[in-house]
XYZ file of C-alpha atoms in Angstrom:
634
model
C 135.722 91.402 147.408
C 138.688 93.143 146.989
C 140.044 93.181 150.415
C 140.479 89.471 150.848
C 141.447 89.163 147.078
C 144.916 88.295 146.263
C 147.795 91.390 145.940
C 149.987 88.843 144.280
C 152.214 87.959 141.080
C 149.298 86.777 138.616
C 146.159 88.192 140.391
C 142.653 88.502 138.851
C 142.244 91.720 137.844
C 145.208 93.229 137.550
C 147.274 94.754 134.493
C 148.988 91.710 133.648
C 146.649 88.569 134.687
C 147.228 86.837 131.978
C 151.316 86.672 132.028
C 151.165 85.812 135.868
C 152.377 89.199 136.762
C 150.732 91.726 138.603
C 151.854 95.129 141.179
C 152.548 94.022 145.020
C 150.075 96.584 146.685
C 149.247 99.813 145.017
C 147.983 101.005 148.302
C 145.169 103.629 148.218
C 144.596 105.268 145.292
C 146.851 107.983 144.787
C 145.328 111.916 143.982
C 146.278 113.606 140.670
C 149.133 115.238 142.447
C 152.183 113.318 144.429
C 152.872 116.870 146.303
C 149.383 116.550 147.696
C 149.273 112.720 148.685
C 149.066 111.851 152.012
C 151.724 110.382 153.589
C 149.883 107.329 154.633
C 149.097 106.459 150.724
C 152.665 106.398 150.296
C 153.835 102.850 149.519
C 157.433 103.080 151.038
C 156.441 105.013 153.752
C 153.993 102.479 154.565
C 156.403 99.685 153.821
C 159.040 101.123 156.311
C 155.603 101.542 159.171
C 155.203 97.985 158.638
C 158.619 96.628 159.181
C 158.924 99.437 162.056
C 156.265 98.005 163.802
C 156.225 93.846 163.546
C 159.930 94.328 164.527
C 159.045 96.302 167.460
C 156.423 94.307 168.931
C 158.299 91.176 168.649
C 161.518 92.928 170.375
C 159.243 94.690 172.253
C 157.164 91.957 173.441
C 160.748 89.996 174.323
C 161.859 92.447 176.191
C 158.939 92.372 178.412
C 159.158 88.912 178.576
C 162.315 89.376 181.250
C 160.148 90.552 183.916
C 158.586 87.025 184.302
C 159.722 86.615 187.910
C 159.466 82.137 187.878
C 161.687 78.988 188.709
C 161.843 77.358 185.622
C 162.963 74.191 187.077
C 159.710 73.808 188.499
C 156.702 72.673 186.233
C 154.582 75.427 188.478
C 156.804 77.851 187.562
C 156.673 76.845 183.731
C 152.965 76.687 183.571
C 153.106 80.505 185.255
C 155.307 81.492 183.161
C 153.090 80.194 180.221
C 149.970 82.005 181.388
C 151.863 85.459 182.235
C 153.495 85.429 178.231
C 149.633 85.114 177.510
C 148.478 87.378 179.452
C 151.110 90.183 177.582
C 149.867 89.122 174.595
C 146.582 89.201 175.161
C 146.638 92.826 176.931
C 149.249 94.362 174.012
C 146.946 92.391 171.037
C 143.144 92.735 172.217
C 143.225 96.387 171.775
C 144.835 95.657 168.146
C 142.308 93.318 167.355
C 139.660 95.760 169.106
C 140.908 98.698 166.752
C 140.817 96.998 163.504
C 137.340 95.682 163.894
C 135.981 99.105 164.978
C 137.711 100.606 161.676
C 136.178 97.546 159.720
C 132.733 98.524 160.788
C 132.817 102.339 161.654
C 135.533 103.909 159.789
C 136.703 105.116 156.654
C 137.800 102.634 154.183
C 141.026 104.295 153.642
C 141.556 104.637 157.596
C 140.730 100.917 157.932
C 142.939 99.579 155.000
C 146.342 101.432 157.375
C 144.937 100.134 160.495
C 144.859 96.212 159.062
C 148.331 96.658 157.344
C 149.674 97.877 160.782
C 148.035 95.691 162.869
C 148.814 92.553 160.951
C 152.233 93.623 160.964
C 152.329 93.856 164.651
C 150.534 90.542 164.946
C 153.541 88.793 162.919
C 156.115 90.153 165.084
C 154.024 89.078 168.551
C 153.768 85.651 167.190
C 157.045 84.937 167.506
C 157.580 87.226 169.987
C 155.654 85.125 172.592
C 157.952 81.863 171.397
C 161.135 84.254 172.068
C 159.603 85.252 175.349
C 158.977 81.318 176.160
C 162.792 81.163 175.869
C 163.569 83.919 177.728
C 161.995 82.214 180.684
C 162.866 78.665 180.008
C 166.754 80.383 180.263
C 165.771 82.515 183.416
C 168.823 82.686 185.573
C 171.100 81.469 182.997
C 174.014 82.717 180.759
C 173.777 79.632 178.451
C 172.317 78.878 175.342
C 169.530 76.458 174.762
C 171.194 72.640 174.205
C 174.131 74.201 177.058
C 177.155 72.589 175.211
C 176.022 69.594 173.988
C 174.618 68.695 170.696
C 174.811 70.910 167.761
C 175.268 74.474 170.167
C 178.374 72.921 170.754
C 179.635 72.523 167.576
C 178.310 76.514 167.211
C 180.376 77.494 169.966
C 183.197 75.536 168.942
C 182.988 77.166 165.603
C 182.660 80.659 166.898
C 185.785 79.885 169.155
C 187.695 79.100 165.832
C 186.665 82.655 163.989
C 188.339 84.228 167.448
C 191.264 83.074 166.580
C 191.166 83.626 163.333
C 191.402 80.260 161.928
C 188.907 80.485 158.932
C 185.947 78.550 157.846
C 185.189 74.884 160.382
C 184.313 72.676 157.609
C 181.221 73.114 155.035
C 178.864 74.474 157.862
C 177.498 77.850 156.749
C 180.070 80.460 158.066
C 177.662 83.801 158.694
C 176.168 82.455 161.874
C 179.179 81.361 163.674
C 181.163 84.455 162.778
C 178.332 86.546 164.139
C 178.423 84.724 167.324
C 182.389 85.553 167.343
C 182.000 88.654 166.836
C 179.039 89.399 169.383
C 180.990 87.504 171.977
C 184.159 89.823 171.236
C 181.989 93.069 171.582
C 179.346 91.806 174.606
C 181.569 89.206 176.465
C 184.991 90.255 175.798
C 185.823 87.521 172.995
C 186.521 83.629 173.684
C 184.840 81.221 176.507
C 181.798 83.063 176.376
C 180.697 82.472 172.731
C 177.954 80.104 174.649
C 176.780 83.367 175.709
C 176.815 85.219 172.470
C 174.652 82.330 171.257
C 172.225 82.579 173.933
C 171.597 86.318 172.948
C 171.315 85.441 169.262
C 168.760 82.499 170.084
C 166.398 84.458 172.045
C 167.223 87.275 169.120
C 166.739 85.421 165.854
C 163.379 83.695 167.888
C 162.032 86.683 167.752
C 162.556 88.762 164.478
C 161.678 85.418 162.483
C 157.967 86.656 162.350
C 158.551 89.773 161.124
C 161.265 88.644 158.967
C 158.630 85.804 157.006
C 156.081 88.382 156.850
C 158.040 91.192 155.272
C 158.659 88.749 152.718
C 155.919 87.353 151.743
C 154.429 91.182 151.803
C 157.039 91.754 148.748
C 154.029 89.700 146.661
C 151.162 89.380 148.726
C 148.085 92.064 150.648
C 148.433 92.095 154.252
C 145.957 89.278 155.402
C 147.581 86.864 153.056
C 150.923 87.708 153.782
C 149.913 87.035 157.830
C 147.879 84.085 156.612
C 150.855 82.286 155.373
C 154.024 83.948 157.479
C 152.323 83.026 161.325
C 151.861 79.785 161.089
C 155.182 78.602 158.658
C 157.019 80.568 161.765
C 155.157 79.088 164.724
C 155.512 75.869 162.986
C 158.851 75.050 161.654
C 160.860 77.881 164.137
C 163.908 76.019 166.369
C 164.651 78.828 168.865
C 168.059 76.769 169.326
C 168.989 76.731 165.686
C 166.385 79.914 164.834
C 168.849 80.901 161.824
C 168.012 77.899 159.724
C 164.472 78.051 159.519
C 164.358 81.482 158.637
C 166.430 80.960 155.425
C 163.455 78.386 153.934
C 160.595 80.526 155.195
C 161.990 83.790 153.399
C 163.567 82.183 150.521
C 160.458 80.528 148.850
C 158.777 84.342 148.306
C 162.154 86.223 147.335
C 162.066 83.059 144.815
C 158.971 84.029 143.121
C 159.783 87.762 143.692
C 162.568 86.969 141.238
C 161.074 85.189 138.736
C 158.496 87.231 138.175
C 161.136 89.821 137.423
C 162.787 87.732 135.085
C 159.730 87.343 133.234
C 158.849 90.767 132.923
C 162.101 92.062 131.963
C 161.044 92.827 128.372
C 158.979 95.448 130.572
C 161.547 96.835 132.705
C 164.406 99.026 131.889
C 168.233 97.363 131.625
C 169.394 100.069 134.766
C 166.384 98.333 136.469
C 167.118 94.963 135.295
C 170.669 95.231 136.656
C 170.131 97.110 139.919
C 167.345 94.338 141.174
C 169.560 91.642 140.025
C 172.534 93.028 141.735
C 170.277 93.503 145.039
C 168.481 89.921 144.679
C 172.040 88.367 143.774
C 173.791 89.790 147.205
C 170.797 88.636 149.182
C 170.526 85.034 148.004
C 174.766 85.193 148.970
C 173.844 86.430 151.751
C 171.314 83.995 152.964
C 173.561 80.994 151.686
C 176.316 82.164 153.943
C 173.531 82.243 156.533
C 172.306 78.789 155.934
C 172.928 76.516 152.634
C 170.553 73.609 152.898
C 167.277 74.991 151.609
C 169.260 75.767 148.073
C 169.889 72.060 147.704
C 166.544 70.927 148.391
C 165.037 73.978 146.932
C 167.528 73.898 143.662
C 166.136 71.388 141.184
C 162.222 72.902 141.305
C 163.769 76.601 140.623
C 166.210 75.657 138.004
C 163.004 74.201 136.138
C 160.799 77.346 136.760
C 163.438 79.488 135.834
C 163.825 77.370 132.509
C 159.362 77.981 132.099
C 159.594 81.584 133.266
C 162.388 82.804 130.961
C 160.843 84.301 128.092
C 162.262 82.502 125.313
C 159.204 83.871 122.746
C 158.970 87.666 123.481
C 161.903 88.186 121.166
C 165.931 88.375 121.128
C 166.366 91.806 122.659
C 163.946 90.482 126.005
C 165.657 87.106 126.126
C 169.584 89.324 125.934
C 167.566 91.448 129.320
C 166.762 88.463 130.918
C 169.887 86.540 130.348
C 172.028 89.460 131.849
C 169.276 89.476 134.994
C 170.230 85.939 135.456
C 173.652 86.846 135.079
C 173.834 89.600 137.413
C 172.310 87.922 139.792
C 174.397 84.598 139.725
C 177.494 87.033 139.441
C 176.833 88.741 142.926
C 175.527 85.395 144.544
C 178.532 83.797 144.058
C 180.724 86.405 144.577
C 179.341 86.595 148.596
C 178.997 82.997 148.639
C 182.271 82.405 147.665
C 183.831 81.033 150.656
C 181.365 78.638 151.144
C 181.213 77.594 147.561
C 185.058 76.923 147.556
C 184.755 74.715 150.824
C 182.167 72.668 149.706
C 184.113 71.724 146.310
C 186.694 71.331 147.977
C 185.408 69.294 151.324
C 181.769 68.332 150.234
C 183.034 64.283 148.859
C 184.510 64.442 152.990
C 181.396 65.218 154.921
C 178.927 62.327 154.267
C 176.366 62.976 156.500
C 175.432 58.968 158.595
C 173.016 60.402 161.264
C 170.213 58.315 161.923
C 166.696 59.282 164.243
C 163.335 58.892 164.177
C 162.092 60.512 160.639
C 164.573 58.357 159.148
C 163.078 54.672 160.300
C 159.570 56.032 159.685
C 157.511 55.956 156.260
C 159.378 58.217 154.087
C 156.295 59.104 152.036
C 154.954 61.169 155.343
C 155.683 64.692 155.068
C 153.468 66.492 157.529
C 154.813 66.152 160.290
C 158.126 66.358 162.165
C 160.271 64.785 165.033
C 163.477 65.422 166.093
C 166.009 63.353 167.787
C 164.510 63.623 170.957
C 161.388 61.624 170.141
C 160.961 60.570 173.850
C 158.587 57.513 173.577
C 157.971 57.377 170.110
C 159.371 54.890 168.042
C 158.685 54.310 163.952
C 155.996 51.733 165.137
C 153.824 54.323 166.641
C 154.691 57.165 164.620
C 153.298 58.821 162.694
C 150.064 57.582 163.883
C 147.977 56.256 161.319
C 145.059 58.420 159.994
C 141.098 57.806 158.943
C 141.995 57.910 155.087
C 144.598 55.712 154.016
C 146.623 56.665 156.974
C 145.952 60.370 156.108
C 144.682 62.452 159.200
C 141.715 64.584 158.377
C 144.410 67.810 158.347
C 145.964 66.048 155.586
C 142.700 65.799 153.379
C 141.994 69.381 154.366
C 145.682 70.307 153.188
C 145.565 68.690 150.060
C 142.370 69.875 149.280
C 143.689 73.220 149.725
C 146.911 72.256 147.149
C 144.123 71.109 144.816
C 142.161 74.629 144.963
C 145.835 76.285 144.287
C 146.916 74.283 141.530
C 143.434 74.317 139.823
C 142.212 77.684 140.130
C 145.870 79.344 141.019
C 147.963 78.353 138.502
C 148.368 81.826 136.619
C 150.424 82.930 139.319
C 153.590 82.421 139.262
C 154.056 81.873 142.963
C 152.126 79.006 142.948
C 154.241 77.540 139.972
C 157.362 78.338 142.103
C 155.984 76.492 144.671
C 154.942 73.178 143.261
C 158.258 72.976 141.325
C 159.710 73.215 144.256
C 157.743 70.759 145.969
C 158.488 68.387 142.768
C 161.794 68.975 143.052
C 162.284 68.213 147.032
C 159.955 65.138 146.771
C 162.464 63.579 143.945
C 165.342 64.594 146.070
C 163.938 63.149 148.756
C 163.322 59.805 147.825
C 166.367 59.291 145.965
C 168.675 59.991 149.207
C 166.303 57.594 150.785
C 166.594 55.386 148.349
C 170.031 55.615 148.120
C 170.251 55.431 151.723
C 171.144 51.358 152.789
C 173.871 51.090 149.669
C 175.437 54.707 150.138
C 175.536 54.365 153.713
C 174.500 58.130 154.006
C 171.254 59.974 155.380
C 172.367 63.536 153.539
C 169.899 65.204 155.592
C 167.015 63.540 153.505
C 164.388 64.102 156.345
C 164.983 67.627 156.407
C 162.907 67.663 153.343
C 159.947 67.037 155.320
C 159.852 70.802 156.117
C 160.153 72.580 153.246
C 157.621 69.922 151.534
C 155.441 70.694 153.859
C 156.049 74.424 153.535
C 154.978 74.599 149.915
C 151.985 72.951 150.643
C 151.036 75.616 152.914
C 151.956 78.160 150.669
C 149.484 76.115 147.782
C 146.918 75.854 150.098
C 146.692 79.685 150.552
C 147.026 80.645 147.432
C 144.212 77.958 146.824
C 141.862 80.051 149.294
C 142.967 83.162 147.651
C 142.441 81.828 143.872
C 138.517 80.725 145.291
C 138.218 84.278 146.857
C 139.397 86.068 144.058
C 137.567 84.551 141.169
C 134.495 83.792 143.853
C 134.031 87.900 144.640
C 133.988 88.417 140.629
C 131.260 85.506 139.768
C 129.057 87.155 142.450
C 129.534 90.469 141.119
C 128.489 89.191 137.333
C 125.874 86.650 138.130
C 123.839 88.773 140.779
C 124.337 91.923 139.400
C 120.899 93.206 139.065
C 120.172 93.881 135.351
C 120.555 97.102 133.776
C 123.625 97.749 136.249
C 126.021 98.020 134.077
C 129.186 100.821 134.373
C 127.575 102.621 132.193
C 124.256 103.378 133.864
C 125.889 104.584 137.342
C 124.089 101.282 139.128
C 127.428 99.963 138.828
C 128.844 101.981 141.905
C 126.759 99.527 143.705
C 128.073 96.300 144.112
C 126.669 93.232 145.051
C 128.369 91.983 148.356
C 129.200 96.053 150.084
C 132.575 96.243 150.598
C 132.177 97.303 154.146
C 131.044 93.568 154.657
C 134.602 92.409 152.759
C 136.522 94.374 155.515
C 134.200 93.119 158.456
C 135.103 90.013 157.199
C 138.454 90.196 156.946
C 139.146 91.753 159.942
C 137.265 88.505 161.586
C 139.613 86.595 159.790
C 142.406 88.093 161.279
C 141.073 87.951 164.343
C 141.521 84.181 164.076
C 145.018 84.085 162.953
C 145.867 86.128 165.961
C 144.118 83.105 167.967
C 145.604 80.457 166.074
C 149.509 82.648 166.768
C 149.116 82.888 170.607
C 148.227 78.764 171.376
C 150.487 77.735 168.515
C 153.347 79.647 169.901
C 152.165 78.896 173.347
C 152.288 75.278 172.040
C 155.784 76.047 170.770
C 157.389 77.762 173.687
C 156.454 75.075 176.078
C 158.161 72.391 174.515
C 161.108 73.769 175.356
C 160.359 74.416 179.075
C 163.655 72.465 181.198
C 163.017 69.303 181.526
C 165.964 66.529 182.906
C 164.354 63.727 180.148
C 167.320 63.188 178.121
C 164.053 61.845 175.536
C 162.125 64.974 175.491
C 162.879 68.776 173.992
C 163.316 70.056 177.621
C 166.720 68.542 177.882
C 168.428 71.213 175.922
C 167.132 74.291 178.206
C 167.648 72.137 181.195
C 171.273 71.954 180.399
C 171.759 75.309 180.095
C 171.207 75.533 184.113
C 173.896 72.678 184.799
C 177.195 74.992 183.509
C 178.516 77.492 185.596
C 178.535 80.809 185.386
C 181.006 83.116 184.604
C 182.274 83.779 188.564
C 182.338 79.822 188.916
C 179.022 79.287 190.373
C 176.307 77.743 189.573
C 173.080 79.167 188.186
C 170.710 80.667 190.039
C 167.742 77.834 189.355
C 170.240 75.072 189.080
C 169.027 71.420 190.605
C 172.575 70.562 190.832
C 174.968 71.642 193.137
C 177.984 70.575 190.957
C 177.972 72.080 187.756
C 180.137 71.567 184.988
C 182.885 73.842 183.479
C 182.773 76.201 180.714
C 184.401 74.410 177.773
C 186.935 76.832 175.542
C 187.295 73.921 173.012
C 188.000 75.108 169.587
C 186.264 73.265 166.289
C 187.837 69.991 164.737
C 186.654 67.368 162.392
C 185.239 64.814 164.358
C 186.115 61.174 162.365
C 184.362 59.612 159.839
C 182.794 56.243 160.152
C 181.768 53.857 157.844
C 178.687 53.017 158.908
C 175.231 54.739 159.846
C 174.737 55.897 163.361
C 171.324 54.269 164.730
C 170.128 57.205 167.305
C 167.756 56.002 169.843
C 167.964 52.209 169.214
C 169.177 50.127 171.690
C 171.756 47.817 170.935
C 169.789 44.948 171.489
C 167.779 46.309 167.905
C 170.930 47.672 165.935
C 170.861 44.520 163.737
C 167.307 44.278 162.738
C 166.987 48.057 162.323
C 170.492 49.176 160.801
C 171.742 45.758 160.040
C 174.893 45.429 162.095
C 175.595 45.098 165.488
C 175.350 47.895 167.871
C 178.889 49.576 168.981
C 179.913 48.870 172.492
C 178.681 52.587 173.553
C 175.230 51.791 172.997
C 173.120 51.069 175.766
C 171.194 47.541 175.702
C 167.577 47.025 177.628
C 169.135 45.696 180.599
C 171.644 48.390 181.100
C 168.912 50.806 180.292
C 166.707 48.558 183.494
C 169.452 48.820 185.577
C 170.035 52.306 185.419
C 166.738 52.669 185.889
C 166.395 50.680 188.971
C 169.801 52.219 190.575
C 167.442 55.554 189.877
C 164.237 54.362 191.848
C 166.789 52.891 194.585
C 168.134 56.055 194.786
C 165.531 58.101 195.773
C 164.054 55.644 198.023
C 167.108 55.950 200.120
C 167.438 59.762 199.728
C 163.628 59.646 201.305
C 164.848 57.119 203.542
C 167.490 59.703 204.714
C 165.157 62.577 204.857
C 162.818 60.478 206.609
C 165.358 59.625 209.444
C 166.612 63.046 209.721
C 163.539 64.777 210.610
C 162.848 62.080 213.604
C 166.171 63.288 214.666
């Protein structure tokens, strides 16, 4: 069952099983002579098709997306606009899907094996494609950015107003982002006061190549159905289209993680020219991505520093262990060298920044990790989330989950990708709990919930592996224990094998069938949660205030429910002040003391001022139908 079996680090059956190392798709098997090969058995060539084509249909697909002619102010015009980014999808991937199970059951294997590669490629890229299109509608007759000015966007634009005028680094926020918004402003917009619409561009951009981007990594160490298997739903899931960046830095670096260790570990294998030119190229990439977006590496640091410390081969003698120290080396050299800025600000700043931000995730059970709410919780409180499942609390998903973790660790645990991934888990769930526990006396969240994700991540990533591990080592126990006797290699019976693999690829391309399924409601699911919406509570606020700023002539846009909008701010970044106590977001004042233990500053709202704005509300728009009322008698 070699089409569903794993093309991963420490893989059954290939050349080095037993170290946890293994090739990352040898492709079809190559003919005596290169000049001869096809150019479809060619693994760069095929490499460079893939990441052609999953970044094309999820531009693509965006792109299309702008024709959606809706309001979408309206909830009609949403729900339109919901069905229409369907209907794309379904018309550009039901042929896909109609292709690759035609190949699986009528055509060659060689034909099939370049039509699933292709098509899962393309399937990546749609996934998130159809979330980037969701955006491009919820924005539909606006410059702005999702989250307008407010919020963290803000602070982005503020930042990227600072970089215009060349004033350096705001802070210990990852630099990359906010200079690419400067610098996209300066080229599109014609530099400062419209770096909101730089970031607009860059949302609906990053929204979309975040597919692709996860699945081209995870292809570095894993066939094509896996690869999808693991990149769709990590994207659909944890993607923010307004902070897109982030997300894209923990999805990518868990596999370029485990592409690197496995290097590491073979370098006794690998030449010292080889040895230096990967770790020179994985050094400037994990720079790269730090400039991008730093917080995975903390979370993420503890569980890699221990695999690295199992990995290294301390027994394969001194002259391996001198290779794999200078691979280390090399690599930490050219990490630091890009990340320099940011390392410099953080020594030099980090003690400054205590991070006091209080929501939801933080009054909740901290030992919940699968699931995630942001600020905007609308009617949720830490009472009624997360709701309580069948098993201990534990929803049946969870069971299912770690049932899945079980499979990986137990069956999986040759490959070195699922190490990578539980020490990383270990290390994120000790982290995690000590900033929590840390929390009341230090006065400081340090971004402790954001754990939840990449926790949560890893499991995923176990649970796949799990599935693999059972297929793998499944497809060879049916092969020896039904083997008919006498079928040996020798006799020529064993050209037969027990389950056809024409059946394997029928099955696999079912398979994928479903993950295409599961991409279009979950990003569907995704996409609609940040429809406008004027509920300060709900994820709809931040596209909805992208429609209340004016435009660039001084109007208003074109599906704006007010008539007054507000001004384009040209604010530059400062250090906001530090306070000394934890900020209690979305607690009333009247619950400050029992909740955070103090009393509530005199900006927070209490339950009557919160029932008297609400009443002024209803009053309101009883006299504004009043008025109507009167004026059509008139």
């Amino acid at each position: 069952m070699t089409h569903l079996a794993p093309e991963v680090v420490g893989a059954s059956g290939t050349a080095h099983s037993r170290t946890g190392t293994g090739s990352a798709d040898p492709g079809p098997v190559p003919s005596s002579s290169a000049a001869r090969r096809p150019w479809t058995s060619r693994r760069r060539v095929l490499a460079l098709a893939e990441a052609v084509v999953s970044v094309t249909a999820a531009l693509g697909y965006m792109l299309l997306s702008r024709h959606i002619s809706v309001n979408p102010i309206v909830r009609l015009g949403q729900v339109s606009g919901l069905a229409t980014l369907q209907q794309y999808a379904a018309v550009i991937g039901l042929p896909l899907l109609a292709l690759l199970l035609y190949t699986a059951h009528r055509g060659a294997a060689r034909r099939h094996q370049l039509v699933k590669r292709l098509v899962c490629a393309a399937l990546a890229g749609l996934a998130t494609g159809v979330i980037a299109g969701g955006v491009v509608v919820a924005l539909r007759g606006t410059p702005h950015p999702l989250g307008g000015q407010e919020g963290d966007p803000g602070v982005l634009i503020d930042m990227a107003n600072s970089f215009l005028h060349h004033e350096g680094m705001s802070g210990i926020y990852p630099p990359a982002f906010p200079a690419l918004m400067a610098l996209w402003a300066k080229i599109r917009y014609n530099g400062r006061g419209e770096t909101g619409f730089a970031l607009h561009d860059l949302q609906i951009f990053f929204t979309a190549v975040a597919g692709p981007m996860a699945y081209l990594a995870w292809r570095i160490l894993l066939r094509p159905f896996w690869a999808l298997l693991i990149a769709v739903p990590a994207a659909v899931l944890f993607l923010d289209p307004i902070r897109p960046y982030s997300h894209i830095v923990m999805i990518v670096l868990l596999p370029l993680l485990g592409y690197w260790l496995r290097e590491m570990r073979l370098a006794g294998r690998r030449g010292t020219r080889h040895l230096l030119l990967r770790g020179l190229v994985a050094g400037l990439i994990f720079g790269a991505l730090f400039l991008w977006y730093s917080g995975w590496y903390i979370w993420a640091a503890p569980g890699a520093l221990v695999a690295a410390l199992f990995f290294f081969p301390w027994r394969q003698g001194a002259a391996t262990a001198k290779k794999a120290g200078l691979y280390i080396g090399v690599t930490l050299l050219s990490a630091g060298v890009v990340g320099a800025p940011l390392l410099y600000q953080m020594a030099r700043l980090g003690s400054e920044n205590p991070d006091r931000y209080a929501f939801l995730a933080v009054y909740a059970d901290p030992g919940y990790v699968l699931g995630w709410v942001s600020d905007r919780s609308s009617t949720l409180t830490y009472q009624t989330w997360p709701v309580s499942g069948e098993m201990a609390g534990q929803s049946g998903f969870a069971l299912l989950l770690l049932f899945g973790v079980g499979l990986g660790l137990g069956l999986g645990l040759r490959n070195i990708m699922v190490r990578t991934a539980a020490a990383v888990l270990a290390g994120a769930w000790l982290a995690r709990f000590w900033f929590a526990g840390h929390m009341a006396h230090d006065k400081a969240i340090q971004l402790y919930p954001r754990t939840t994700w990449i926790i949560m991540y890893c499991l995923m990533i176990l649970a796949v592996l799990g599935m693999m591990a059972v297929v793998n080592r499944g497809s060879g126990w049916i092969e020896r224990t039904l083997r008919p006797s006498g079928g040996g290699a020798g006799s020529g019976a064993g050209l037969a094998r027990v389950v056809p693999p024409r059946v394997v690829r029928q099955l696999a391309a079912g398979m994928v069938c479903v993950v295409a399924l599961f991409a279009a409601m979950g990003a569907s699911w995704s996409a609609n949660r940040y429809m406008p919406s004027s509920d300060v509570d709900s994820m709809g606020i931040d596209a909805y205030r992208a429609h209340v700023i004016k435009t660039r002539d001084g109007s208003c846009p074109r599906f704006s429910p007010r008539k007054d909008c507000w001004d384009i701010e040209k604010d530059d970044w400062k250090p906001g002040p530090i306070q000394d106590f934890i900020w209690c977001a979305g607690i009333v004042a009247d619950d400050w003391p029992s909740v955070c233990g103090m009393e509530a500053p005199k900006r927070v709202r209490s339950r009557a001022d919160i029932e008297r704005d609400a009443e002024a509300e209803k009053q309101a728009r009883k006299d504004a139908a009043e008025s109507g009322k009167d004026a059509r008698k008139k």
